């Protein structure tokens, strides 16, 4: 199962990817997570990427393409992968195509999670992540039992720098302009499976499973 998860920031790609890992036993490749890891470690990649991420801008194509190319070659991707947050531009999609072609592989499904803009802003501003184990919460929709503390490991919850309202608006604009052309790109190819992202997490997962298990 070689799959791409497409959808605006806040549409629940990361959450759905977690559920898909459990069901399909393939790794999630999240360029956002990889970049945040590099920022935390203060590697040269992280230092460069942070400048873009803090402003809600995309990290240059050649940087993320290199990351994904290396990651796809790791043996755990042999039985499939879920790309979460990549590709985000046409040049990234084209680079992915040529990488997969070299590997004699292809994309089976592109799941496009659709969502209303006001809802996205509400979701993103309330999002909190555990600093220790990475589990995500939402102050309205999925609050932890104790304010600011992770239910699972007791770690501190924090708000991502790029989940502040101004940055969120910039990220949504970037999505509109640079990423939405990919919807057409994959539709033309017959790979697009559009899913309504409103509703219960489990319900959305059922819809995705139905679309990709056909
Ligand atoms: P995400 O967690 O997927 O929303 O990504 C957080 C941030 O990482 C984005 O706002 C971008 O700055 C950067 N990023 C993640 N994936 C990509 C990508 N495919 N291309 C460019 N920048 C990316």
PDB file of C-alpha atoms and ligand atoms in Angstrom:
ATOM      1  CA  UNK A   1       0.000   0.000   0.000  1.00  0.00           C
ATOM      2  CA  UNK A   2       1.709   3.159  -1.236  1.00  0.00           C
ATOM      3  CA  UNK A   3      -0.374   6.071  -0.125  1.00  0.00           C
ATOM      4  CA  UNK A   4      -0.380   9.873   0.049  1.00  0.00           C
ATOM      5  CA  UNK A   5      -2.458  11.795   2.585  1.00  0.00           C
ATOM      6  CA  UNK A   6      -3.414  15.177   1.203  1.00  0.00           C
ATOM      7  CA  UNK A   7      -5.375  17.861   3.013  1.00  0.00           C
ATOM      8  CA  UNK A   8      -4.928  21.277   4.629  1.00  0.00           C
ATOM      9  CA  UNK A   9      -3.128  21.717   7.943  1.00  0.00           C
ATOM     10  CA  UNK A  10      -5.524  20.689  10.709  1.00  0.00           C
ATOM     11  CA  UNK A  11      -7.561  18.294   8.581  1.00  0.00           C
ATOM     12  CA  UNK A  12      -6.438  15.362  10.741  1.00  0.00           C
ATOM     13  CA  UNK A  13      -3.838  13.774   8.443  1.00  0.00           C
ATOM     14  CA  UNK A  14      -1.506  12.918  11.315  1.00  0.00           C
ATOM     15  CA  UNK A  15      -4.275  11.366  13.418  1.00  0.00           C
ATOM     16  CA  UNK A  16      -5.571   9.300  10.513  1.00  0.00           C
ATOM     17  CA  UNK A  17      -2.035   8.212   9.614  1.00  0.00           C
ATOM     18  CA  UNK A  18      -1.595   6.873  13.173  1.00  0.00           C
ATOM     19  CA  UNK A  19      -4.726   4.752  12.820  1.00  0.00           C
ATOM     20  CA  UNK A  20      -3.662   3.535   9.402  1.00  0.00           C
ATOM     21  CA  UNK A  21      -0.280   2.368  10.724  1.00  0.00           C
ATOM     22  CA  UNK A  22      -2.097   0.111  13.187  1.00  0.00           C
ATOM     23  CA  UNK A  23      -4.409  -1.337  10.566  1.00  0.00           C
ATOM     24  CA  UNK A  24      -2.097  -1.667   7.592  1.00  0.00           C
ATOM     25  CA  UNK A  25       1.310  -2.044   9.279  1.00  0.00           C
ATOM     26  CA  UNK A  26       3.117   0.373   6.999  1.00  0.00           C
ATOM     27  CA  UNK A  27       5.228   3.331   8.188  1.00  0.00           C
ATOM     28  CA  UNK A  28       4.085   6.938   8.204  1.00  0.00           C
ATOM     29  CA  UNK A  29       6.485   9.387   6.602  1.00  0.00           C
ATOM     30  CA  UNK A  30       5.658  12.821   7.946  1.00  0.00           C
ATOM     31  CA  UNK A  31       7.973  15.514   6.602  1.00  0.00           C
ATOM     32  CA  UNK A  32       6.618  17.864   9.290  1.00  0.00           C
ATOM     33  CA  UNK A  33       7.636  15.417  12.067  1.00  0.00           C
ATOM     34  CA  UNK A  34      11.054  14.810  10.506  1.00  0.00           C
ATOM     35  CA  UNK A  35      11.670  18.565  10.225  1.00  0.00           C
ATOM     36  CA  UNK A  36      10.468  19.229  13.796  1.00  0.00           C
ATOM     37  CA  UNK A  37      12.860  16.493  14.980  1.00  0.00           C
ATOM     38  CA  UNK A  38      15.728  18.239  13.178  1.00  0.00           C
ATOM     39  CA  UNK A  39      14.723  21.602  14.693  1.00  0.00           C
ATOM     40  CA  UNK A  40      14.712  20.071  18.183  1.00  0.00           C
ATOM     41  CA  UNK A  41      18.151  18.516  17.618  1.00  0.00           C
ATOM     42  CA  UNK A  42      19.429  21.822  16.179  1.00  0.00           C
ATOM     43  CA  UNK A  43      21.022  20.042  13.193  1.00  0.00           C
ATOM     44  CA  UNK A  44      22.037  22.205  10.173  1.00  0.00           C
ATOM     45  CA  UNK A  45      18.835  21.015   8.444  1.00  0.00           C
ATOM     46  CA  UNK A  46      16.776  21.980  11.489  1.00  0.00           C
ATOM     47  CA  UNK A  47      18.357  25.410  11.775  1.00  0.00           C
ATOM     48  CA  UNK A  48      17.614  26.124   8.102  1.00  0.00           C
ATOM     49  CA  UNK A  49      14.081  24.662   8.204  1.00  0.00           C
ATOM     50  CA  UNK A  50      13.054  26.575  11.336  1.00  0.00           C
ATOM     51  CA  UNK A  51      13.287  29.913   9.518  1.00  0.00           C
ATOM     52  CA  UNK A  52      10.564  28.819   7.116  1.00  0.00           C
ATOM     53  CA  UNK A  53       8.439  26.828   9.550  1.00  0.00           C
ATOM     54  CA  UNK A  54       8.118  29.642  12.095  1.00  0.00           C
ATOM     55  CA  UNK A  55       6.638  31.842   9.388  1.00  0.00           C
ATOM     56  CA  UNK A  56       4.262  29.178   8.107  1.00  0.00           C
ATOM     57  CA  UNK A  57       6.200  28.968   4.831  1.00  0.00           C
ATOM     58  CA  UNK A  58       7.257  25.841   3.005  1.00  0.00           C
ATOM     59  CA  UNK A  59      10.796  24.558   3.372  1.00  0.00           C
ATOM     60  CA  UNK A  60      12.509  24.546  -0.075  1.00  0.00           C
ATOM     61  CA  UNK A  61      11.546  21.650  -2.340  1.00  0.00           C
ATOM     62  CA  UNK A  62      15.071  20.256  -2.726  1.00  0.00           C
ATOM     63  CA  UNK A  63      15.406  19.916   1.070  1.00  0.00           C
ATOM     64  CA  UNK A  64      12.196  17.922   1.613  1.00  0.00           C
ATOM     65  CA  UNK A  65      12.614  15.914  -1.589  1.00  0.00           C
ATOM     66  CA  UNK A  66      16.036  14.759  -0.335  1.00  0.00           C
ATOM     67  CA  UNK A  67      14.559  13.766   3.035  1.00  0.00           C
ATOM     68  CA  UNK A  68      11.748  11.720   1.472  1.00  0.00           C
ATOM     69  CA  UNK A  69      14.011  10.099  -1.113  1.00  0.00           C
ATOM     70  CA  UNK A  70      16.323   8.794   1.644  1.00  0.00           C
ATOM     71  CA  UNK A  71      13.427   7.700   3.841  1.00  0.00           C
ATOM     72  CA  UNK A  72      11.700   5.713   1.075  1.00  0.00           C
ATOM     73  CA  UNK A  73      14.853   3.643   0.645  1.00  0.00           C
ATOM     74  CA  UNK A  74      14.715   2.343   4.223  1.00  0.00           C
ATOM     75  CA  UNK A  75      13.599  -1.301   4.245  1.00  0.00           C
ATOM     76  CA  UNK A  76      10.474  -0.740   6.387  1.00  0.00           C
ATOM     77  CA  UNK A  77       8.935   0.958   3.313  1.00  0.00           C
ATOM     78  CA  UNK A  78       9.175  -2.241   1.261  1.00  0.00           C
ATOM     79  CA  UNK A  79       5.604  -3.248   2.012  1.00  0.00           C
ATOM     80  CA  UNK A  80       4.229   0.271   1.621  1.00  0.00           C
ATOM     81  CA  UNK A  81       4.190   3.750   3.165  1.00  0.00           C
ATOM     82  CA  UNK A  82       1.901   6.591   4.114  1.00  0.00           C
ATOM     83  CA  UNK A  83       3.208   9.981   3.041  1.00  0.00           C
ATOM     84  CA  UNK A  84       1.778  12.609   5.383  1.00  0.00           C
ATOM     85  CA  UNK A  85       2.423  16.242   4.429  1.00  0.00           C
ATOM     86  CA  UNK A  86       4.403  15.402   1.301  1.00  0.00           C
ATOM     87  CA  UNK A  87       4.184  16.271  -1.563  1.00  0.00           C
ATOM     88  CA  UNK A  88       3.021  19.845  -1.029  1.00  0.00           C
ATOM     89  CA  UNK A  89       4.015  21.417  -4.373  1.00  0.00           C
ATOM     90  CA  UNK A  90       3.953  20.289  -8.004  1.00  0.00           C
ATOM     91  CA  UNK A  91       7.763  20.024  -8.213  1.00  0.00           C
ATOM     92  CA  UNK A  92       7.683  17.793  -5.097  1.00  0.00           C
ATOM     93  CA  UNK A  93       5.017  15.577  -6.708  1.00  0.00           C
ATOM     94  CA  UNK A  94       7.093  15.289  -9.877  1.00  0.00           C
ATOM     95  CA  UNK A  95      10.240  14.471  -7.908  1.00  0.00           C
ATOM     96  CA  UNK A  96       8.295  11.812  -6.016  1.00  0.00           C
ATOM     97  CA  UNK A  97       7.114  10.301  -9.293  1.00  0.00           C
ATOM     98  CA  UNK A  98      10.629  10.015 -10.625  1.00  0.00           C
ATOM     99  CA  UNK A  99      11.989   8.587  -7.351  1.00  0.00           C
ATOM    100  CA  UNK A 100       9.263   5.943  -7.279  1.00  0.00           C
ATOM    101  CA  UNK A 101       9.836   5.152 -10.940  1.00  0.00           C
ATOM    102  CA  UNK A 102      13.532   4.549 -10.258  1.00  0.00           C
ATOM    103  CA  UNK A 103      12.449   2.180  -7.490  1.00  0.00           C
ATOM    104  CA  UNK A 104       9.935   0.532  -9.850  1.00  0.00           C
ATOM    105  CA  UNK A 105       7.089   1.516  -7.593  1.00  0.00           C
ATOM    106  CA  UNK A 106       4.088   3.833  -7.805  1.00  0.00           C
ATOM    107  CA  UNK A 107       1.307   5.485  -5.796  1.00  0.00           C
ATOM    108  CA  UNK A 108      -1.848   3.430  -5.203  1.00  0.00           C
ATOM    109  CA  UNK A 109      -4.117   6.020  -3.585  1.00  0.00           C
ATOM    110  CA  UNK A 110      -4.117   9.712  -2.773  1.00  0.00           C
ATOM    111  CA  UNK A 111      -6.528  10.355   0.086  1.00  0.00           C
ATOM    112  CA  UNK A 112      -7.662  13.960   0.049  1.00  0.00           C
ATOM    113  CA  UNK A 113      -9.219  15.088   3.351  1.00  0.00           C
ATOM    114  CA  UNK A 114     -11.534  18.048   2.704  1.00  0.00           C
ATOM    115  CA  UNK A 115     -12.333  20.613   5.343  1.00  0.00           C
ATOM    116  CA  UNK A 116     -13.901  24.021   5.869  1.00  0.00           C
ATOM    117  CA  UNK A 117     -11.461  26.902   6.604  1.00  0.00           C
ATOM    118  CA  UNK A 118     -13.126  28.231   9.795  1.00  0.00           C
ATOM    119  CA  UNK A 119     -13.151  24.744  11.236  1.00  0.00           C
ATOM    120  CA  UNK A 120      -9.450  24.386  10.459  1.00  0.00           C
ATOM    121  CA  UNK A 121      -8.582  27.559  12.358  1.00  0.00           C
ATOM    122  CA  UNK A 122     -10.618  26.374  15.354  1.00  0.00           C
ATOM    123  CA  UNK A 123      -8.923  22.999  15.298  1.00  0.00           C
ATOM    124  CA  UNK A 124      -5.374  24.256  14.879  1.00  0.00           C
ATOM    125  CA  UNK A 125      -5.447  26.928  17.581  1.00  0.00           C
ATOM    126  CA  UNK A 126      -6.655  24.338  20.121  1.00  0.00           C
ATOM    127  CA  UNK A 127      -4.103  21.696  19.257  1.00  0.00           C
ATOM    128  CA  UNK A 128      -1.601  20.634  21.967  1.00  0.00           C
ATOM    129  CA  UNK A 129       1.180  18.053  21.738  1.00  0.00           C
ATOM    130  CA  UNK A 130       3.028  16.133  24.427  1.00  0.00           C
ATOM    131  CA  UNK A 131       6.651  17.229  24.583  1.00  0.00           C
ATOM    132  CA  UNK A 132       7.712  13.776  25.753  1.00  0.00           C
ATOM    133  CA  UNK A 133       5.723  11.190  23.746  1.00  0.00           C
ATOM    134  CA  UNK A 134       4.219  13.256  20.908  1.00  0.00           C
ATOM    135  CA  UNK A 135       0.571  12.338  21.582  1.00  0.00           C
ATOM    136  CA  UNK A 136      -1.852  15.048  20.413  1.00  0.00           C
ATOM    137  CA  UNK A 137      -4.789  16.593  22.271  1.00  0.00           C
ATOM    138  CA  UNK A 138      -7.289  19.337  21.597  1.00  0.00           C
ATOM    139  CA  UNK A 139      -8.375  21.736  24.317  1.00  0.00           C
ATOM    140  CA  UNK A 140     -12.024  21.554  23.155  1.00  0.00           C
ATOM    141  CA  UNK A 141     -12.486  18.321  21.208  1.00  0.00           C
ATOM    142  CA  UNK A 142     -10.086  15.974  22.988  1.00  0.00           C
ATOM    143  CA  UNK A 143      -8.823  17.572  26.220  1.00  0.00           C
ATOM    144  CA  UNK A 144      -6.388  15.809  28.573  1.00  0.00           C
ATOM    145  CA  UNK A 145      -7.751  14.840  32.018  1.00  0.00           C
ATOM    146  CA  UNK A 146      -5.427  17.377  33.679  1.00  0.00           C
ATOM    147  CA  UNK A 147      -4.782  20.741  32.011  1.00  0.00           C
ATOM    148  CA  UNK A 148      -1.427  20.851  30.237  1.00  0.00           C
ATOM    149  CA  UNK A 149      -0.425  17.281  31.224  1.00  0.00           C
ATOM    150  CA  UNK A 150      -0.314  14.197  28.982  1.00  0.00           C
ATOM    151  CA  UNK A 151      -2.711  11.398  30.076  1.00  0.00           C
ATOM    152  CA  UNK A 152      -0.381   8.719  28.739  1.00  0.00           C
ATOM    153  CA  UNK A 153       3.047   9.687  30.076  1.00  0.00           C
ATOM    154  CA  UNK A 154       2.595  12.725  32.339  1.00  0.00           C
ATOM    155  CA  UNK A 155       4.710  14.901  29.995  1.00  0.00           C
ATOM    156  CA  UNK A 156       4.097  18.639  29.449  1.00  0.00           C
ATOM    157  CA  UNK A 157       1.739  19.643  26.655  1.00  0.00           C
ATOM    158  CA  UNK A 158       2.782  22.486  24.379  1.00  0.00           C
ATOM    159  CA  UNK A 159       1.402  24.453  21.462  1.00  0.00           C
ATOM    160  CA  UNK A 160       3.447  24.224  18.273  1.00  0.00           C
ATOM    161  CA  UNK A 161       4.946  27.618  17.352  1.00  0.00           C
ATOM    162  CA  UNK A 162       3.296  27.359  13.961  1.00  0.00           C
ATOM    163  CA  UNK A 163      -0.151  26.732  15.500  1.00  0.00           C
ATOM    164  CA  UNK A 164      -0.453  30.382  16.623  1.00  0.00           C
ATOM    165  CA  UNK A 165      -3.292  32.164  14.792  1.00  0.00           C
ATOM    166  CA  UNK A 166      -1.210  34.411  12.499  1.00  0.00           C
ATOM    167  CA  UNK A 167       1.015  31.555  11.365  1.00  0.00           C
ATOM    168  CA  UNK A 168      -2.022  29.337  10.831  1.00  0.00           C
ATOM    169  CA  UNK A 169      -3.513  31.872   8.427  1.00  0.00           C
ATOM    170  CA  UNK A 170      -0.224  31.993   6.510  1.00  0.00           C
ATOM    171  CA  UNK A 171      -0.093  28.166   6.389  1.00  0.00           C
ATOM    172  CA  UNK A 172      -3.634  27.973   5.025  1.00  0.00           C
ATOM    173  CA  UNK A 173      -2.803  30.516   2.315  1.00  0.00           C
ATOM    174  CA  UNK A 174       0.304  28.570   1.379  1.00  0.00           C
ATOM    175  CA  UNK A 175      -1.821  25.409   1.183  1.00  0.00           C
ATOM    176  CA  UNK A 176      -4.377  27.078  -1.076  1.00  0.00           C
ATOM    177  CA  UNK A 177      -1.774  28.431  -3.437  1.00  0.00           C
ATOM    178  CA  UNK A 178       0.906  25.766  -3.549  1.00  0.00           C
ATOM    179  CA  UNK A 179      -0.741  22.480  -2.558  1.00  0.00           C
ATOM    180  CA  UNK A 180      -4.290  22.516  -3.966  1.00  0.00           C
ATOM    181  CA  UNK A 181      -3.002  22.125  -7.576  1.00  0.00           C
ATOM    182  CA  UNK A 182      -1.996  18.609  -6.521  1.00  0.00           C
ATOM    183  CA  UNK A 183      -5.654  17.653  -6.171  1.00  0.00           C
ATOM    184  CA  UNK A 184      -6.089  18.061  -9.933  1.00  0.00           C
ATOM    185  CA  UNK A 185      -2.723  16.429 -10.608  1.00  0.00           C
ATOM    186  CA  UNK A 186      -3.788  13.209  -8.895  1.00  0.00           C
ATOM    187  CA  UNK A 187      -7.428  13.392  -9.982  1.00  0.00           C
ATOM    188  CA  UNK A 188      -6.349  13.308 -13.628  1.00  0.00           C
ATOM    189  CA  UNK A 189      -4.452  10.155 -12.875  1.00  0.00           C
ATOM    190  CA  UNK A 190      -7.464   8.476 -11.283  1.00  0.00           C
ATOM    191  CA  UNK A 191      -5.697   8.103  -7.917  1.00  0.00           C
ATOM    192  CA  UNK A 192      -7.673  10.683  -5.909  1.00  0.00           C
ATOM    193  CA  UNK A 193     -10.057   9.565  -3.131  1.00  0.00           C
ATOM    194  CA  UNK A 194     -11.733  12.622  -1.571  1.00  0.00           C
ATOM    195  CA  UNK A 195     -13.089  12.277   1.961  1.00  0.00           C
ATOM    196  CA  UNK A 196     -15.166  14.715   4.023  1.00  0.00           C
ATOM    197  CA  UNK A 197     -12.979  15.512   7.039  1.00  0.00           C
ATOM    198  CA  UNK A 198     -15.798  16.745   9.298  1.00  0.00           C
ATOM    199  CA  UNK A 199     -17.074  14.423  12.017  1.00  0.00           C
ATOM    200  CA  UNK A 200     -15.747  11.806  14.408  1.00  0.00           C
ATOM    201  CA  UNK A 201     -12.176  10.600  13.970  1.00  0.00           C
ATOM    202  CA  UNK A 202     -13.297   6.949  13.769  1.00  0.00           C
ATOM    203  CA  UNK A 203     -16.014   7.734  11.255  1.00  0.00           C
ATOM    204  CA  UNK A 204     -13.490   9.474   8.981  1.00  0.00           C
ATOM    205  CA  UNK A 205     -11.153   6.528   9.323  1.00  0.00           C
ATOM    206  CA  UNK A 206     -13.951   4.181   8.213  1.00  0.00           C
ATOM    207  CA  UNK A 207     -14.518   6.308   5.129  1.00  0.00           C
ATOM    208  CA  UNK A 208     -10.812   6.251   4.277  1.00  0.00           C
ATOM    209  CA  UNK A 209     -10.601   2.482   4.785  1.00  0.00           C
ATOM    210  CA  UNK A 210     -13.602   1.983   2.531  1.00  0.00           C
ATOM    211  CA  UNK A 211     -12.116   4.189  -0.191  1.00  0.00           C
ATOM    212  CA  UNK A 212      -8.741   2.470  -0.256  1.00  0.00           C
ATOM    213  CA  UNK A 213      -9.820  -1.120   0.268  1.00  0.00           C
ATOM    214  CA  UNK A 214     -12.066  -1.149  -2.805  1.00  0.00           C
TER     215      UNK A 214
HETATM  216  P1  LIG B   1       3.097  19.848   9.010  1.00  0.00           P
HETATM  217  O1  LIG B   1       3.333  19.259  10.357  1.00  0.00           O
HETATM  218  O2  LIG B   1       2.966  18.808   7.929  1.00  0.00           O
HETATM  219  O3  LIG B   1       1.966  20.837   8.995  1.00  0.00           O
HETATM  220  O4  LIG B   1       4.421  20.673   8.635  1.00  0.00           O
HETATM  221  C1  LIG B   1       4.876  21.743   9.423  1.00  0.00           C
HETATM  222  C2  LIG B   1       5.784  22.653   8.598  1.00  0.00           C
HETATM  223  O5  LIG B   1       6.913  21.909   8.110  1.00  0.00           O
HETATM  224  C3  LIG B   1       5.145  23.261   7.371  1.00  0.00           C
HETATM  225  O6  LIG B   1       4.397  24.429   7.651  1.00  0.00           O
HETATM  226  C4  LIG B   1       6.377  23.550   6.502  1.00  0.00           C
HETATM  227  O7  LIG B   1       7.077  24.698   6.963  1.00  0.00           O
HETATM  228  C5  LIG B   1       7.256  22.343   6.796  1.00  0.00           C
HETATM  229  N1  LIG B   1       6.967  21.230   5.863  1.00  0.00           N
HETATM  230  C6  LIG B   1       6.435  20.010   6.145  1.00  0.00           C
HETATM  231  N2  LIG B   1       6.301  19.264   5.046  1.00  0.00           N
HETATM  232  C7  LIG B   1       6.741  20.024   4.013  1.00  0.00           C
HETATM  233  C8  LIG B   1       6.843  19.824   2.608  1.00  0.00           C
HETATM  234  N3  LIG B   1       6.435  18.685   2.016  1.00  0.00           N
HETATM  235  N4  LIG B   1       7.363  20.835   1.861  1.00  0.00           N
HETATM  236  C9  LIG B   1       7.771  21.982   2.419  1.00  0.00           C
HETATM  237  N5  LIG B   1       7.694  22.248   3.725  1.00  0.00           N
HETATM  238  C10 LIG B   1       7.187  21.279   4.534  1.00  0.00           C
END
